[in-house]
PDB file of C-alpha atoms in Angstrom:
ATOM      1  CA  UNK A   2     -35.804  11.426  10.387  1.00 34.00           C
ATOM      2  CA  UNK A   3     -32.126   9.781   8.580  1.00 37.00           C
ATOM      3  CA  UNK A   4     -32.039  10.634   4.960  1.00 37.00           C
ATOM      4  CA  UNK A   5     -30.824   8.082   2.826  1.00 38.00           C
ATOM      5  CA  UNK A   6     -27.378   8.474   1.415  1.00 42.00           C
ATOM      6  CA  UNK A   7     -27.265  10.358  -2.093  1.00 44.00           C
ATOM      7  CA  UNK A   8     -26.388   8.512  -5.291  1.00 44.00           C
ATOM      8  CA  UNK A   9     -22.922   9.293  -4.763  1.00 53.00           C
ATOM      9  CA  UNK A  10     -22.628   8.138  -1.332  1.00 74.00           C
ATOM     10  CA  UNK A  11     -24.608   5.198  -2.274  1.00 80.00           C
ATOM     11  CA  UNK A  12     -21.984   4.110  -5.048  1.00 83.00           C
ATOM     12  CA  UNK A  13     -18.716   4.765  -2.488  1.00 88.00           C
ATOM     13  CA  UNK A  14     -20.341   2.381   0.110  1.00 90.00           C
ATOM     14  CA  UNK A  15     -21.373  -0.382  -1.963  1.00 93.00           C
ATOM     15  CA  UNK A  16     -17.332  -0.389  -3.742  1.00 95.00           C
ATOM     16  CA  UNK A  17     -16.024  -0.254   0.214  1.00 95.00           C
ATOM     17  CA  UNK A  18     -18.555  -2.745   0.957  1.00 95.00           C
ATOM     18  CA  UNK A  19     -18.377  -5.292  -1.947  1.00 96.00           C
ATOM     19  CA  UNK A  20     -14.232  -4.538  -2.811  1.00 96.00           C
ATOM     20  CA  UNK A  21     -13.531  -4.688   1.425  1.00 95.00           C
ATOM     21  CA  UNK A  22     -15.120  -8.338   1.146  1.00 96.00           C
ATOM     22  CA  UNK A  23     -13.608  -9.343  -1.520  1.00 96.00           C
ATOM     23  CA  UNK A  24      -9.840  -8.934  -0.631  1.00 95.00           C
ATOM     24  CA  UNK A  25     -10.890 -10.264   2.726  1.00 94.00           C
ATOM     25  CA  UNK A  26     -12.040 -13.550   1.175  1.00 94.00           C
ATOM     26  CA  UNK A  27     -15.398 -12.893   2.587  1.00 95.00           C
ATOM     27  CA  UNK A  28     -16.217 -13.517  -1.365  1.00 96.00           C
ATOM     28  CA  UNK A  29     -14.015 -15.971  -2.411  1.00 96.00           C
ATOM     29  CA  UNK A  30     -13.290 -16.382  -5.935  1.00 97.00           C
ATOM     30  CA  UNK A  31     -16.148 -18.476  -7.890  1.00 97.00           C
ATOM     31  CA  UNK A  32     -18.791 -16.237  -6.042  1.00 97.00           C
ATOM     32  CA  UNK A  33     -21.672 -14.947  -8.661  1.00 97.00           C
ATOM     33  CA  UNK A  34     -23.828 -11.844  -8.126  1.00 95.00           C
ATOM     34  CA  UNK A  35     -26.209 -10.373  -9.579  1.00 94.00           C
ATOM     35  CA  UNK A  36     -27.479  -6.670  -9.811  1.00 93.00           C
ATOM     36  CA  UNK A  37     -30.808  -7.813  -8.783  1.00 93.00           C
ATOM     37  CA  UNK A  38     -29.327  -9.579  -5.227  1.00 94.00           C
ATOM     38  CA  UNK A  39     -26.846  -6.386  -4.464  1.00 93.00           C
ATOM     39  CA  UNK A  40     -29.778  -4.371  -5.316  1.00 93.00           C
ATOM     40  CA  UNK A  41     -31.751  -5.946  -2.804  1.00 93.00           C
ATOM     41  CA  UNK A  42     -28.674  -6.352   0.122  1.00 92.00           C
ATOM     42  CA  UNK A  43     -27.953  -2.817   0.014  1.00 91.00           C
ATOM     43  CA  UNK A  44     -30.882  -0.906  -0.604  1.00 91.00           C
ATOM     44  CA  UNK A  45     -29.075   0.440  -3.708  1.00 91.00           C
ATOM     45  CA  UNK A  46     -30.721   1.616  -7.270  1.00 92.00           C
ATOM     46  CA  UNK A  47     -29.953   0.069 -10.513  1.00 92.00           C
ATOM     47  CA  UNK A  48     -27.739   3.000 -11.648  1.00 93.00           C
ATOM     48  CA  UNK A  49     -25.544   2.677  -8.427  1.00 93.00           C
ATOM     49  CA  UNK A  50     -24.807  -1.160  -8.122  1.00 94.00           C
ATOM     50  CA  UNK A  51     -23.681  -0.872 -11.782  1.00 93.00           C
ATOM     51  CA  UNK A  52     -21.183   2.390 -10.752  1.00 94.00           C
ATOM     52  CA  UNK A  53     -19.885   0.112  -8.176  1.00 94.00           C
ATOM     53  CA  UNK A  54     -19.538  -2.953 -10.468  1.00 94.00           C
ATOM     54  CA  UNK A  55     -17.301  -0.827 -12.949  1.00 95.00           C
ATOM     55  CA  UNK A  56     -15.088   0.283 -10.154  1.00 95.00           C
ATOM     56  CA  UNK A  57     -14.831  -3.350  -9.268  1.00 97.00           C
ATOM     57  CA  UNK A  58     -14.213  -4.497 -12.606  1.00 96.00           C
ATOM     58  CA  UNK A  59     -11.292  -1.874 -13.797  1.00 96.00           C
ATOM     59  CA  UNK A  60      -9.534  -3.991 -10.318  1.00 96.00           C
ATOM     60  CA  UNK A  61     -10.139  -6.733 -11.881  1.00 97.00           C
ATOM     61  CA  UNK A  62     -12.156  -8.085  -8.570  1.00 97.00           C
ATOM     62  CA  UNK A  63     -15.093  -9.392 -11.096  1.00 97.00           C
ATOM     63  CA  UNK A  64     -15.500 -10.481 -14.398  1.00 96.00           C
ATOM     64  CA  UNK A  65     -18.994  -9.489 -15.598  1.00 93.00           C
ATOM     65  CA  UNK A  66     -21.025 -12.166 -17.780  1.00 90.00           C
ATOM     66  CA  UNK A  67     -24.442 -11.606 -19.634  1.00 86.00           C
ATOM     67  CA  UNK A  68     -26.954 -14.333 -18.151  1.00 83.00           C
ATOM     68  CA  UNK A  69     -24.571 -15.377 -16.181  1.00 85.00           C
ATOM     69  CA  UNK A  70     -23.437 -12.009 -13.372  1.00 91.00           C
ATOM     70  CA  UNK A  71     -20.570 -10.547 -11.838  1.00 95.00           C
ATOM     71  CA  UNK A  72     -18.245 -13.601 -11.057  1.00 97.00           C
ATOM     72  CA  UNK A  73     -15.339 -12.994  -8.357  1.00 97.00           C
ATOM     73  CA  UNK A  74     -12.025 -13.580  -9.989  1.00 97.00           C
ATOM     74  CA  UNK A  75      -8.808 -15.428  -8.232  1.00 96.00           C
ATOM     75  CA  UNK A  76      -6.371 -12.669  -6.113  1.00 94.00           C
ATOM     76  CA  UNK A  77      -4.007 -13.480  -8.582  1.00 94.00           C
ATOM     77  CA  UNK A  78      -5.929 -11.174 -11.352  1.00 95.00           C
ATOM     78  CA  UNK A  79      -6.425  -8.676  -9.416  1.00 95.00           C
ATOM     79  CA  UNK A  80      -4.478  -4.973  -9.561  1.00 94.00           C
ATOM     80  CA  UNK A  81      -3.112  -5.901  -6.193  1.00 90.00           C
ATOM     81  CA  UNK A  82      -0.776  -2.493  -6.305  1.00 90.00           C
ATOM     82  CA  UNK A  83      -3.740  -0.791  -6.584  1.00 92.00           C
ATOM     83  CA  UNK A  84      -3.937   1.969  -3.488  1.00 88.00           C
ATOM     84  CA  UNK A  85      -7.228   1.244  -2.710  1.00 91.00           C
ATOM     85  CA  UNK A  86      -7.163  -2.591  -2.946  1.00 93.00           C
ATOM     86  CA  UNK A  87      -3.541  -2.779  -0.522  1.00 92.00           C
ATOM     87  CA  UNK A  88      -5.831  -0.451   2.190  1.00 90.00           C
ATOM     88  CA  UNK A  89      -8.562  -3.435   1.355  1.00 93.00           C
ATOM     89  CA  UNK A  90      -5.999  -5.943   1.919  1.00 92.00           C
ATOM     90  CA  UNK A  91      -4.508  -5.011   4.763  1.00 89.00           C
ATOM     91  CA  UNK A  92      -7.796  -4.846   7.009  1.00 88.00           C
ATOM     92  CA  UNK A  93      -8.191  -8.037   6.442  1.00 89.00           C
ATOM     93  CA  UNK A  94      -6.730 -11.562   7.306  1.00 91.00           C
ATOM     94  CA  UNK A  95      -4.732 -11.147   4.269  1.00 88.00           C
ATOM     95  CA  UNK A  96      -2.639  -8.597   5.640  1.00 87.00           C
ATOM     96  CA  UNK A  97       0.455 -10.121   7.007  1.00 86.00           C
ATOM     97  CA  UNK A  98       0.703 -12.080   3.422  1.00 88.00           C
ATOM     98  CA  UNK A  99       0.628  -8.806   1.199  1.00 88.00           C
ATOM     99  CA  UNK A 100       2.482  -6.899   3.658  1.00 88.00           C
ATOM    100  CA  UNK A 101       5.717  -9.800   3.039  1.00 89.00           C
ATOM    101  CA  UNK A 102       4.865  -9.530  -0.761  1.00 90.00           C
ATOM    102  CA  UNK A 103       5.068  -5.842  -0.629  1.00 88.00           C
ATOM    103  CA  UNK A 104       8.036  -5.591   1.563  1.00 89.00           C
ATOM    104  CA  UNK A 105       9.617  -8.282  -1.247  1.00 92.00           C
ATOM    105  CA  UNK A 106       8.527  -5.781  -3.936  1.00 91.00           C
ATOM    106  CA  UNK A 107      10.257  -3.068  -1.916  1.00 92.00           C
ATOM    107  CA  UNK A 108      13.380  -5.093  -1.421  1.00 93.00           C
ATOM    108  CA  UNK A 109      13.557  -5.661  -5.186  1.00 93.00           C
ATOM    109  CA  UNK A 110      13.534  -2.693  -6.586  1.00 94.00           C
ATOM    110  CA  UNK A 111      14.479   0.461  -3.741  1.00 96.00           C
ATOM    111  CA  UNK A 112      18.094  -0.469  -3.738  1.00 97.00           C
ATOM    112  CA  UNK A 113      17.992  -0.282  -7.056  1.00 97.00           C
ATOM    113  CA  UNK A 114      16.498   3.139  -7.303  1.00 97.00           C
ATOM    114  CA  UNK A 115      18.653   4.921  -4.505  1.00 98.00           C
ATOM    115  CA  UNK A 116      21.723   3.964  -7.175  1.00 98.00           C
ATOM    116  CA  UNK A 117      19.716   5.428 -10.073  1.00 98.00           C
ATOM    117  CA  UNK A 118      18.814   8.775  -7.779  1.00 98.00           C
ATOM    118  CA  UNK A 119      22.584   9.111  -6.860  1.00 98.00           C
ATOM    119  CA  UNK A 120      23.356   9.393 -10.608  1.00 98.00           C
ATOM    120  CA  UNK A 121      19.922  11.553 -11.623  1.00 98.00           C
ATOM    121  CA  UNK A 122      18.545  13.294  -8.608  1.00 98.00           C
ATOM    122  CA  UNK A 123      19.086  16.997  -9.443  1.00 98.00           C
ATOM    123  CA  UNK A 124      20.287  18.811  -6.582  1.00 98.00           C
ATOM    124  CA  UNK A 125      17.010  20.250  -4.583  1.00 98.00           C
ATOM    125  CA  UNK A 126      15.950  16.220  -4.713  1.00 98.00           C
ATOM    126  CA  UNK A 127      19.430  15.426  -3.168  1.00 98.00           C
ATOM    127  CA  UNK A 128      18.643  18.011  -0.758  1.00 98.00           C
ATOM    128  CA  UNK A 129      15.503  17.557   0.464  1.00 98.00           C
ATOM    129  CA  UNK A 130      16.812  13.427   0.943  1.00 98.00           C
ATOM    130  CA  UNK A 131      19.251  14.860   3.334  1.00 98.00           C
ATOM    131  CA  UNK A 132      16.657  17.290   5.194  1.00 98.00           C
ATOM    132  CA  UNK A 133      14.085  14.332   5.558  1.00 98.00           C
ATOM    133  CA  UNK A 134      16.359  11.319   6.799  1.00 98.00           C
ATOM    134  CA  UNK A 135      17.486  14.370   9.451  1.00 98.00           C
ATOM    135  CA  UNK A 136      13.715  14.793  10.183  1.00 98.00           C
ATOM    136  CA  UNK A 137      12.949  11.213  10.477  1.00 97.00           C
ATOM    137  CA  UNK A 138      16.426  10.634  12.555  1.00 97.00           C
ATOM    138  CA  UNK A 139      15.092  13.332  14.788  1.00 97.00           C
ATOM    139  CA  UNK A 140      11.897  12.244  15.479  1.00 97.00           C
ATOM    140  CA  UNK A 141      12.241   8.329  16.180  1.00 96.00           C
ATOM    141  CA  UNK A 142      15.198   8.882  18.321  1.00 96.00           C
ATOM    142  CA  UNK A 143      12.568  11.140  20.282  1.00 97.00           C
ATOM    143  CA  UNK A 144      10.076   7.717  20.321  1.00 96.00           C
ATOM    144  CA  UNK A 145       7.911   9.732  17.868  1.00 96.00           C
ATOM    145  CA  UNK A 146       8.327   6.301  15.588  1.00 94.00           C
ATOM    146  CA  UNK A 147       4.065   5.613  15.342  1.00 93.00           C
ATOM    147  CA  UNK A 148       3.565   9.136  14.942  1.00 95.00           C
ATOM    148  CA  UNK A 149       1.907  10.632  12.196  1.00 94.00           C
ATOM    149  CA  UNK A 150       4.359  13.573  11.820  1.00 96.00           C
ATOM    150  CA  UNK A 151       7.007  10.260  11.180  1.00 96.00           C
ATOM    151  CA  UNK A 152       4.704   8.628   8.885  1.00 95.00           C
ATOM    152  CA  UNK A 153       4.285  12.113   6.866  1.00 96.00           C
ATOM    153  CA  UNK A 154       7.907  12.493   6.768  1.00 97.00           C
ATOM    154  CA  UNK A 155       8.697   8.322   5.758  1.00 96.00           C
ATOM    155  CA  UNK A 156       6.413   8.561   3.217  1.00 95.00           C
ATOM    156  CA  UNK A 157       8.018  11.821   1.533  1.00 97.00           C
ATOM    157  CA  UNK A 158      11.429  10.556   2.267  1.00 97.00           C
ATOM    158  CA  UNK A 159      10.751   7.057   0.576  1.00 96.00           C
ATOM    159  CA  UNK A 160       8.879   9.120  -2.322  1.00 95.00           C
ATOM    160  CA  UNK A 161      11.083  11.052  -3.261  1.00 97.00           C
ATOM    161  CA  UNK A 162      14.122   8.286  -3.220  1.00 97.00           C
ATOM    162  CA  UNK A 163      11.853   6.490  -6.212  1.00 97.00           C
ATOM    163  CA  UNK A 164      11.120  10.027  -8.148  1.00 96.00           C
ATOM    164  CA  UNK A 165      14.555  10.747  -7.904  1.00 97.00           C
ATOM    165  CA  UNK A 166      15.621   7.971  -9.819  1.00 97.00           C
ATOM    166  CA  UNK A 167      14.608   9.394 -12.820  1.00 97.00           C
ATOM    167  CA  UNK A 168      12.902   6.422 -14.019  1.00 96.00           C
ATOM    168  CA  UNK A 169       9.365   6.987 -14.344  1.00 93.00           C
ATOM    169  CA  UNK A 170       8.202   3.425 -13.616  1.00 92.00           C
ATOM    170  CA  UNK A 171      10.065   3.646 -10.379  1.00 93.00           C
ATOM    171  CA  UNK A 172       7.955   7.041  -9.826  1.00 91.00           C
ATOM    172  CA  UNK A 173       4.983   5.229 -10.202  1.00 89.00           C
ATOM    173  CA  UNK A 174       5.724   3.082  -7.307  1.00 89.00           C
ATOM    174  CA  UNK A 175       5.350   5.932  -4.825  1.00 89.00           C
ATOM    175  CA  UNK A 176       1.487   5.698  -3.985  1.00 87.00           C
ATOM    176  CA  UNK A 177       1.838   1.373  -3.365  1.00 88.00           C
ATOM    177  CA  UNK A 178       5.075   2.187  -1.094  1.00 88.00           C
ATOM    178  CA  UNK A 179       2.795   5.181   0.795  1.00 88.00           C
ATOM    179  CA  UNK A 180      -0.090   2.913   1.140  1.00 86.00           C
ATOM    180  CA  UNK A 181       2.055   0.203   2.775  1.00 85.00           C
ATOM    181  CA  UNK A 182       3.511   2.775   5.501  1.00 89.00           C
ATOM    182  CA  UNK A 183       0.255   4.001   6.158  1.00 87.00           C
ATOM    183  CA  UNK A 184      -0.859   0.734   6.607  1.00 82.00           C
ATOM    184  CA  UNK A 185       1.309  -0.820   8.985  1.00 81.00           C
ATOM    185  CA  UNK A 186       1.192   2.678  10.564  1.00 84.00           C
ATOM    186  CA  UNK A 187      -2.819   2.280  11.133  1.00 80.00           C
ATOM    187  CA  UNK A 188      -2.504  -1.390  12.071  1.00 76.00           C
ATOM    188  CA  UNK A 189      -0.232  -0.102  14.661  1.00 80.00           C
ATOM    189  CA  UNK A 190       2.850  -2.246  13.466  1.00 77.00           C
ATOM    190  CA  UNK A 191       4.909   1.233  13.352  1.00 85.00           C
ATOM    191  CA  UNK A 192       7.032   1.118  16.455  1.00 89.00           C
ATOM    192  CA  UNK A 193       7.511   3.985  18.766  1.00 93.00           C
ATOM    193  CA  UNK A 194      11.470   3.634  18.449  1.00 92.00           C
ATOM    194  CA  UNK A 195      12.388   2.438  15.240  1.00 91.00           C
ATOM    195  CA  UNK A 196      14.216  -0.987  15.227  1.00 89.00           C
ATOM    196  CA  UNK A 197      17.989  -0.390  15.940  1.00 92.00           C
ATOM    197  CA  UNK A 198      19.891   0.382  12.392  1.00 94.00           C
ATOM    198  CA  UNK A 199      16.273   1.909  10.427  1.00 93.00           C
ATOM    199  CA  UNK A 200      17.531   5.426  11.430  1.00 96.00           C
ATOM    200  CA  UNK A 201      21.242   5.466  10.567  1.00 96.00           C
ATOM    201  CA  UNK A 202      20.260   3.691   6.973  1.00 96.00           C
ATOM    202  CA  UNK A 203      18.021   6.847   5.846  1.00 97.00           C
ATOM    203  CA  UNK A 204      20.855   8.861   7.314  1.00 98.00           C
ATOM    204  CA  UNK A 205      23.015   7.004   5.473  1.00 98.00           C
ATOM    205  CA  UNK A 206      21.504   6.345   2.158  1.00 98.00           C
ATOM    206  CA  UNK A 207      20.456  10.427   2.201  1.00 98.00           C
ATOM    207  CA  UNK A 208      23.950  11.275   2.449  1.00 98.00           C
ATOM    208  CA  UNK A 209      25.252   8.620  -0.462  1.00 98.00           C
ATOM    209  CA  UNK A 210      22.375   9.877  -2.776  1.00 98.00           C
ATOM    210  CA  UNK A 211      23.722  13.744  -2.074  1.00 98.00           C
ATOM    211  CA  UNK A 212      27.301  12.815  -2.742  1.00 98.00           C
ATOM    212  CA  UNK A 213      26.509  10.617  -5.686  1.00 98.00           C
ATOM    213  CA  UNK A 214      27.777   7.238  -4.621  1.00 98.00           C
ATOM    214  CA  UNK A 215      25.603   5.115  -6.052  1.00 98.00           C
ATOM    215  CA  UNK A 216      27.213   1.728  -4.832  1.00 98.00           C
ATOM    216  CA  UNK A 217      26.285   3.017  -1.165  1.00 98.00           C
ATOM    217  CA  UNK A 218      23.547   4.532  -1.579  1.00 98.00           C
ATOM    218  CA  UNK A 219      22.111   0.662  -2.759  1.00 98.00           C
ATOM    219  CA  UNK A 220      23.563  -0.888   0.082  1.00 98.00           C
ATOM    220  CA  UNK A 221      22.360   0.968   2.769  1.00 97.00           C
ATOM    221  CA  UNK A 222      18.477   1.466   1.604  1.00 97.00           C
ATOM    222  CA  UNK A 223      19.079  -2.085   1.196  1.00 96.00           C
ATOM    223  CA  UNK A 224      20.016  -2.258   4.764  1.00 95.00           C
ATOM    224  CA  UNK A 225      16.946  -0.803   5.717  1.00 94.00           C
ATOM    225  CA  UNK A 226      15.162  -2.625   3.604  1.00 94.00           C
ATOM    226  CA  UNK A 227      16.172  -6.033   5.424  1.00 93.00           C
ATOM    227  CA  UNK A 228      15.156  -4.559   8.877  1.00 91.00           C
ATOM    228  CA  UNK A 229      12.068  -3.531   8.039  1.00 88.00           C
ATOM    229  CA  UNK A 230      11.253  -7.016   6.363  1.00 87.00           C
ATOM    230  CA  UNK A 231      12.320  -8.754   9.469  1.00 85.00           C
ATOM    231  CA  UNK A 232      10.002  -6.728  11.740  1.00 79.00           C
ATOM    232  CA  UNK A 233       7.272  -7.557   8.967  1.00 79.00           C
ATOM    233  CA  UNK A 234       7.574 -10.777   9.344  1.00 78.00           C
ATOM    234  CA  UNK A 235       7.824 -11.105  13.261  1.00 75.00           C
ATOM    235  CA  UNK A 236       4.164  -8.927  13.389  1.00 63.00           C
ATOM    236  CA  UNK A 237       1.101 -10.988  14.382  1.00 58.00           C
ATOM    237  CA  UNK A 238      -0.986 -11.597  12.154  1.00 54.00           C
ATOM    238  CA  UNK A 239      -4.775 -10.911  11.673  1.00 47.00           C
ATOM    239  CA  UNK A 240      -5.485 -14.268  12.712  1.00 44.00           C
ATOM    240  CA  UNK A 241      -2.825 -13.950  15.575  1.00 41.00           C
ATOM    241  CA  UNK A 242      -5.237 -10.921  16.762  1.00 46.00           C
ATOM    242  CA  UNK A 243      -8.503 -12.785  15.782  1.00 39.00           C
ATOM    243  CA  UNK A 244      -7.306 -15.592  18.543  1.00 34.00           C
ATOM    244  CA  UNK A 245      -6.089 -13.078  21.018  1.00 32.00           C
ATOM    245  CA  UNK A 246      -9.568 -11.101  21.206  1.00 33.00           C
TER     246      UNK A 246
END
């Protein structure tokens, strides 16, 4: 006999469900519903459909109305550096779109921290730069690229440049920037052996960070930066993949 899933579990399905459909497009903006129809789709009580709906709603996916329901609102309202809606986002045909707008975000404003972190990075943060671009210089000249011991290390590398800024808002960037590496990393868009350049730029940018030269330090996260948008932009697409299946 299948039990049926606990309040709890009931809530986290219906916000994967309804939010996964909604950055997809599956629910375009202008689409109403109701408690009464999710209700009914999923099974769901009262009590859970309106858990979901708040989760939904502090995204700013919906816009709830009385007498009127839960009206999907236009992707440019939503909290689209949200963690949970980019992992949305980037399972769907959207994907190749926010991935460009997030590699644009990236572009804009990681140069710009590596300069602030070779001013204010104390000197463990300097450090452990250094001892991560080695890591990650290590293992994608090994073809470990689309591992997950290279994502893991990426990830701390890239969060650490921001905190080490010393600005907090730059901080606060960290969780977007490790949801778009994961991302491409689980869409398999991570290659094996990183594109020719990626690897001497941590190196590189590491090394200007430690010896405080902030002028280099922008350039070459900059450098790497550019690469990494070009190889965004020649991925397939979801469609592409769509067509080829």
């Amino acid at each position: 006999m299948t039990s049926r899933p606990g309040p709890e579990g009931t809530h986290a399905r219906l916000v994967q469900a309804l939010g996964g459909r909604i950055a997809s497009g599956d629910l375009p903006a202008g689409t109403v519903l109701t408690l009464a129809a999710l209700e009914l789709e999923f099974g769901a009580s009262r009590t859970s459909v309106r858990e979901a709906v708040r989760v939904l709603e502090s995204l700013d996916l919906i816009r709830s109305r009385r007498r009127v329901g839960m009206t999907v609102q236009p992707r440019a309202s939503w909290r689209v550096l949200d963690a949970q809606l980019i992992r949305w986002t980037l399972a769907g045909p959207l994907r190749q779109r926010h991935l460009v707008e997030l590699m644009e975000l990236r572009a804009a404003l990681e140069p710009v921290a590596a300069r602030l972190a070779a001013r204010n990075a104390t000197d463990d943060q300097r450090a452990g730069l250094v001892r991560l671009a080695s890591e990650l210089d290590d293992l994608g000249r090994a073809g470990r690229g689309d591992s997950s011991e290279y994502l893991a290390v990426d990830v701390a590398f890239h969060s650490l440049l921001l905190t080490a800024s010393g600005n907090l808002l730059y901080a606060e960037l960290a969780a977007p920037v490790r949801e778009i590496l994961g991302g491409r990393a689980d869409l398999g868009l991570t290659p094996a052996v990183p594109w020719p350049g990626t690897l001497d730029a941590h190196v590189a940018a590491a090394r200007a960070v430690a010896d405080g030269d902030g002028d280099a330090a922008e350039h070459q996260v900059r450098t790497h930066i550019a690469i990494v948008s070009h190889e965004v932009e020649e991925a397939p697409s979801a469609e592409a993949d769509q067509a080829a299946d």
